PDB file of C-alpha atoms and ligand atoms in Angstrom:
ATOM      1  CA  UNK A 183      54.967   5.827  73.153  1.00 52.00           C
ATOM      2  CA  UNK A 184      53.304   2.460  73.432  1.00 56.00           C
ATOM      3  CA  UNK A 185      54.021   2.460  77.150  1.00 57.00           C
ATOM      4  CA  UNK A 186      52.293   5.824  77.570  1.00 49.00           C
ATOM      5  CA  UNK A 187      49.242   4.533  75.771  1.00 48.00           C
ATOM      6  CA  UNK A 188      49.151   1.606  78.188  1.00 52.00           C
ATOM      7  CA  UNK A 189      49.447   3.978  81.162  1.00 48.00           C
ATOM      8  CA  UNK A 190      46.665   6.211  79.834  1.00 45.00           C
ATOM      9  CA  UNK A 191      44.513   3.151  79.282  1.00 49.00           C
ATOM     10  CA  UNK A 192      45.013   2.132  82.897  1.00 48.00           C
ATOM     11  CA  UNK A 193      44.111   5.615  84.125  1.00 44.00           C
ATOM     12  CA  UNK A 194      40.990   5.654  81.950  1.00 48.00           C
ATOM     13  CA  UNK A 195      39.945   2.254  83.276  1.00 49.00           C
ATOM     14  CA  UNK A 196      40.468   3.384  86.883  1.00 50.00           C
ATOM     15  CA  UNK A 197      38.472   6.581  86.299  1.00 52.00           C
ATOM     16  CA  UNK A 198      35.683   4.513  84.818  1.00 49.00           C
ATOM     17  CA  UNK A 199      35.093   2.431  87.925  1.00 49.00           C
ATOM     18  CA  UNK A 200      32.824   4.893  89.756  1.00 50.00           C
ATOM     19  CA  UNK A 201      31.144   6.260  86.637  1.00 51.00           C
ATOM     20  CA  UNK A 202      30.783   3.307  84.296  1.00 56.00           C
ATOM     21  CA  UNK A 203      30.976   0.250  86.529  1.00 56.00           C
ATOM     22  CA  UNK A 204      28.169  -2.234  86.550  1.00 63.00           C
ATOM     23  CA  UNK A 205      27.667  -1.591  90.279  1.00 72.00           C
ATOM     24  CA  UNK A 206      25.521   1.491  90.847  1.00 79.00           C
ATOM     25  CA  UNK A 207      26.492   3.661  93.793  1.00 90.00           C
ATOM     26  CA  UNK A 208      24.344   3.059  96.831  1.00 95.00           C
ATOM     27  CA  UNK A 209      21.198   5.169  96.976  1.00 97.00           C
ATOM     28  CA  UNK A 210      20.879   7.732  99.768  1.00 97.00           C
ATOM     29  CA  UNK A 211      17.462   6.474 100.809  1.00 98.00           C
ATOM     30  CA  UNK A 212      15.672   3.171 100.210  1.00 98.00           C
ATOM     31  CA  UNK A 213      11.892   2.815 100.270  1.00 98.00           C
ATOM     32  CA  UNK A 214      10.587  -0.741 100.384  1.00 98.00           C
ATOM     33  CA  UNK A 215       7.309  -1.484  98.652  1.00 98.00           C
ATOM     34  CA  UNK A 216       5.670  -4.394 100.444  1.00 98.00           C
ATOM     35  CA  UNK A 217       2.370  -5.224 102.136  1.00 98.00           C
ATOM     36  CA  UNK A 218       0.733  -2.665  99.836  1.00 98.00           C
ATOM     37  CA  UNK A 219       2.564   0.256 101.378  1.00 98.00           C
ATOM     38  CA  UNK A 220       5.654   2.387 101.032  1.00 98.00           C
ATOM     39  CA  UNK A 221       7.989   1.832 103.942  1.00 98.00           C
ATOM     40  CA  UNK A 222       8.969   4.224 105.306  1.00 98.00           C
ATOM     41  CA  UNK A 223       6.158   6.417 103.998  1.00 98.00           C
ATOM     42  CA  UNK A 224       7.960   9.648 104.824  1.00 98.00           C
ATOM     43  CA  UNK A 225      11.678  10.033 104.137  1.00 98.00           C
ATOM     44  CA  UNK A 226      14.138  12.898 104.031  1.00 98.00           C
ATOM     45  CA  UNK A 227      17.204  13.336 101.867  1.00 98.00           C
ATOM     46  CA  UNK A 228      19.479  16.169 100.920  1.00 98.00           C
ATOM     47  CA  UNK A 229      19.665  18.053  97.635  1.00 98.00           C
ATOM     48  CA  UNK A 230      21.073  15.721  95.004  1.00 97.00           C
ATOM     49  CA  UNK A 231      19.959  12.691  96.993  1.00 98.00           C
ATOM     50  CA  UNK A 232      18.899   9.529  95.208  1.00 98.00           C
ATOM     51  CA  UNK A 233      15.906   7.573  96.436  1.00 98.00           C
ATOM     52  CA  UNK A 234      15.527   3.940  95.464  1.00 98.00           C
ATOM     53  CA  UNK A 235      12.169   2.175  95.621  1.00 98.00           C
ATOM     54  CA  UNK A 236      12.317  -1.612  95.840  1.00 98.00           C
ATOM     55  CA  UNK A 237       9.302  -3.446  94.485  1.00 98.00           C
ATOM     56  CA  UNK A 238       9.142  -6.371  96.841  1.00 98.00           C
ATOM     57  CA  UNK A 239       5.499  -7.321  97.248  1.00 98.00           C
ATOM     58  CA  UNK A 240       5.400 -10.837  95.840  1.00 98.00           C
ATOM     59  CA  UNK A 241       4.893  -9.635  92.275  1.00 97.00           C
ATOM     60  CA  UNK A 242       1.907  -7.447  93.134  1.00 98.00           C
ATOM     61  CA  UNK A 243       1.878  -4.511  90.712  1.00 98.00           C
ATOM     62  CA  UNK A 244       2.651  -1.075  92.098  1.00 98.00           C
ATOM     63  CA  UNK A 245       3.520   2.351  90.787  1.00 98.00           C
ATOM     64  CA  UNK A 246       5.657   5.202  92.100  1.00 98.00           C
ATOM     65  CA  UNK A 247       4.264   8.351  90.572  1.00 98.00           C
ATOM     66  CA  UNK A 248       4.395  12.079  91.134  1.00 98.00           C
ATOM     67  CA  UNK A 249       2.821  13.485  87.976  1.00 95.00           C
ATOM     68  CA  UNK A 250       5.225  15.564  85.962  1.00 95.00           C
ATOM     69  CA  UNK A 251       8.110  14.838  88.325  1.00 97.00           C
ATOM     70  CA  UNK A 252       8.850  11.135  88.362  1.00 98.00           C
ATOM     71  CA  UNK A 253       7.216   7.915  87.293  1.00 98.00           C
ATOM     72  CA  UNK A 254       8.422   4.361  87.756  1.00 98.00           C
ATOM     73  CA  UNK A 255       5.829   2.826  85.477  1.00 98.00           C
ATOM     74  CA  UNK A 256       3.631   0.056  86.821  1.00 98.00           C
ATOM     75  CA  UNK A 257       5.712  -2.959  87.776  1.00 98.00           C
ATOM     76  CA  UNK A 258       5.800  -5.889  90.138  1.00 98.00           C
ATOM     77  CA  UNK A 259       9.518  -6.267  90.691  1.00 97.00           C
ATOM     78  CA  UNK A 260      12.891  -4.601  90.411  1.00 98.00           C
ATOM     79  CA  UNK A 261      13.865  -1.154  91.567  1.00 98.00           C
ATOM     80  CA  UNK A 262      13.286   2.421  90.524  1.00 98.00           C
ATOM     81  CA  UNK A 263      15.493   5.415  91.331  1.00 98.00           C
ATOM     82  CA  UNK A 264      15.042   9.130  91.197  1.00 98.00           C
ATOM     83  CA  UNK A 265      17.584  11.819  92.041  1.00 98.00           C
ATOM     84  CA  UNK A 266      16.162  14.972  93.600  1.00 98.00           C
ATOM     85  CA  UNK A 267      18.008  18.088  92.505  1.00 97.00           C
ATOM     86  CA  UNK A 268      15.678  20.698  94.007  1.00 97.00           C
ATOM     87  CA  UNK A 269      14.719  21.122  97.661  1.00 98.00           C
ATOM     88  CA  UNK A 270      11.046  20.664  98.443  1.00 97.00           C
ATOM     89  CA  UNK A 271       8.371  18.283  99.630  1.00 98.00           C
ATOM     90  CA  UNK A 272       7.387  15.706  97.032  1.00 98.00           C
ATOM     91  CA  UNK A 273       4.214  13.683  97.479  1.00 98.00           C
ATOM     92  CA  UNK A 274       3.715  10.568  95.415  1.00 98.00           C
ATOM     93  CA  UNK A 275       1.198   7.777  95.075  1.00 98.00           C
ATOM     94  CA  UNK A 276       0.640   4.394  93.513  1.00 98.00           C
ATOM     95  CA  UNK A 277      -1.948   4.684  90.744  1.00 98.00           C
ATOM     96  CA  UNK A 278      -2.930   1.033  91.248  1.00 98.00           C
ATOM     97  CA  UNK A 279      -3.632   1.610  94.953  1.00 98.00           C
ATOM     98  CA  UNK A 280      -4.401   5.322  95.389  1.00 97.00           C
ATOM     99  CA  UNK A 281      -4.373   4.944  99.184  1.00 97.00           C
ATOM    100  CA  UNK A 282      -0.659   4.155  98.959  1.00 98.00           C
ATOM    101  CA  UNK A 283       1.042   7.475  99.475  1.00 98.00           C
ATOM    102  CA  UNK A 284       4.509   8.647 100.351  1.00 98.00           C
ATOM    103  CA  UNK A 285       6.436  11.826 100.907  1.00 98.00           C
ATOM    104  CA  UNK A 286      10.036  12.699 100.018  1.00 98.00           C
ATOM    105  CA  UNK A 287      11.413  15.785 101.724  1.00 98.00           C
ATOM    106  CA  UNK A 288      14.512  17.221 100.045  1.00 98.00           C
ATOM    107  CA  UNK A 289      16.443  19.641 102.230  1.00 98.00           C
TER     108      UNK A 289
HETATM  109 CU1   CU B 715       0.358  -0.146  94.720  1.00 76.02          CU
END
């Protein structure tokens, strides 16, 4: 009995690696935020795709926002991710710099 518990514990630990590990799975698309722009500005992913924005502009505050859909909050570092479950064309901006715009196309 004790041996079975040990085996089940091992299986549970193995199953946990993809779901509960400290390493997040790689995003499908990465958008760099630097030089006061989204790069690339226009990206495409598939349904269920995860986009990761990387705030990498020397601490300058930026924002990834598509009202009602996703919102990173205003920040100067770190990353923000959003998973797109529905196909469509999603435009977003930075509220701090309204001329910063980007488009996510979800197929
Ligand atoms: Cu900005």
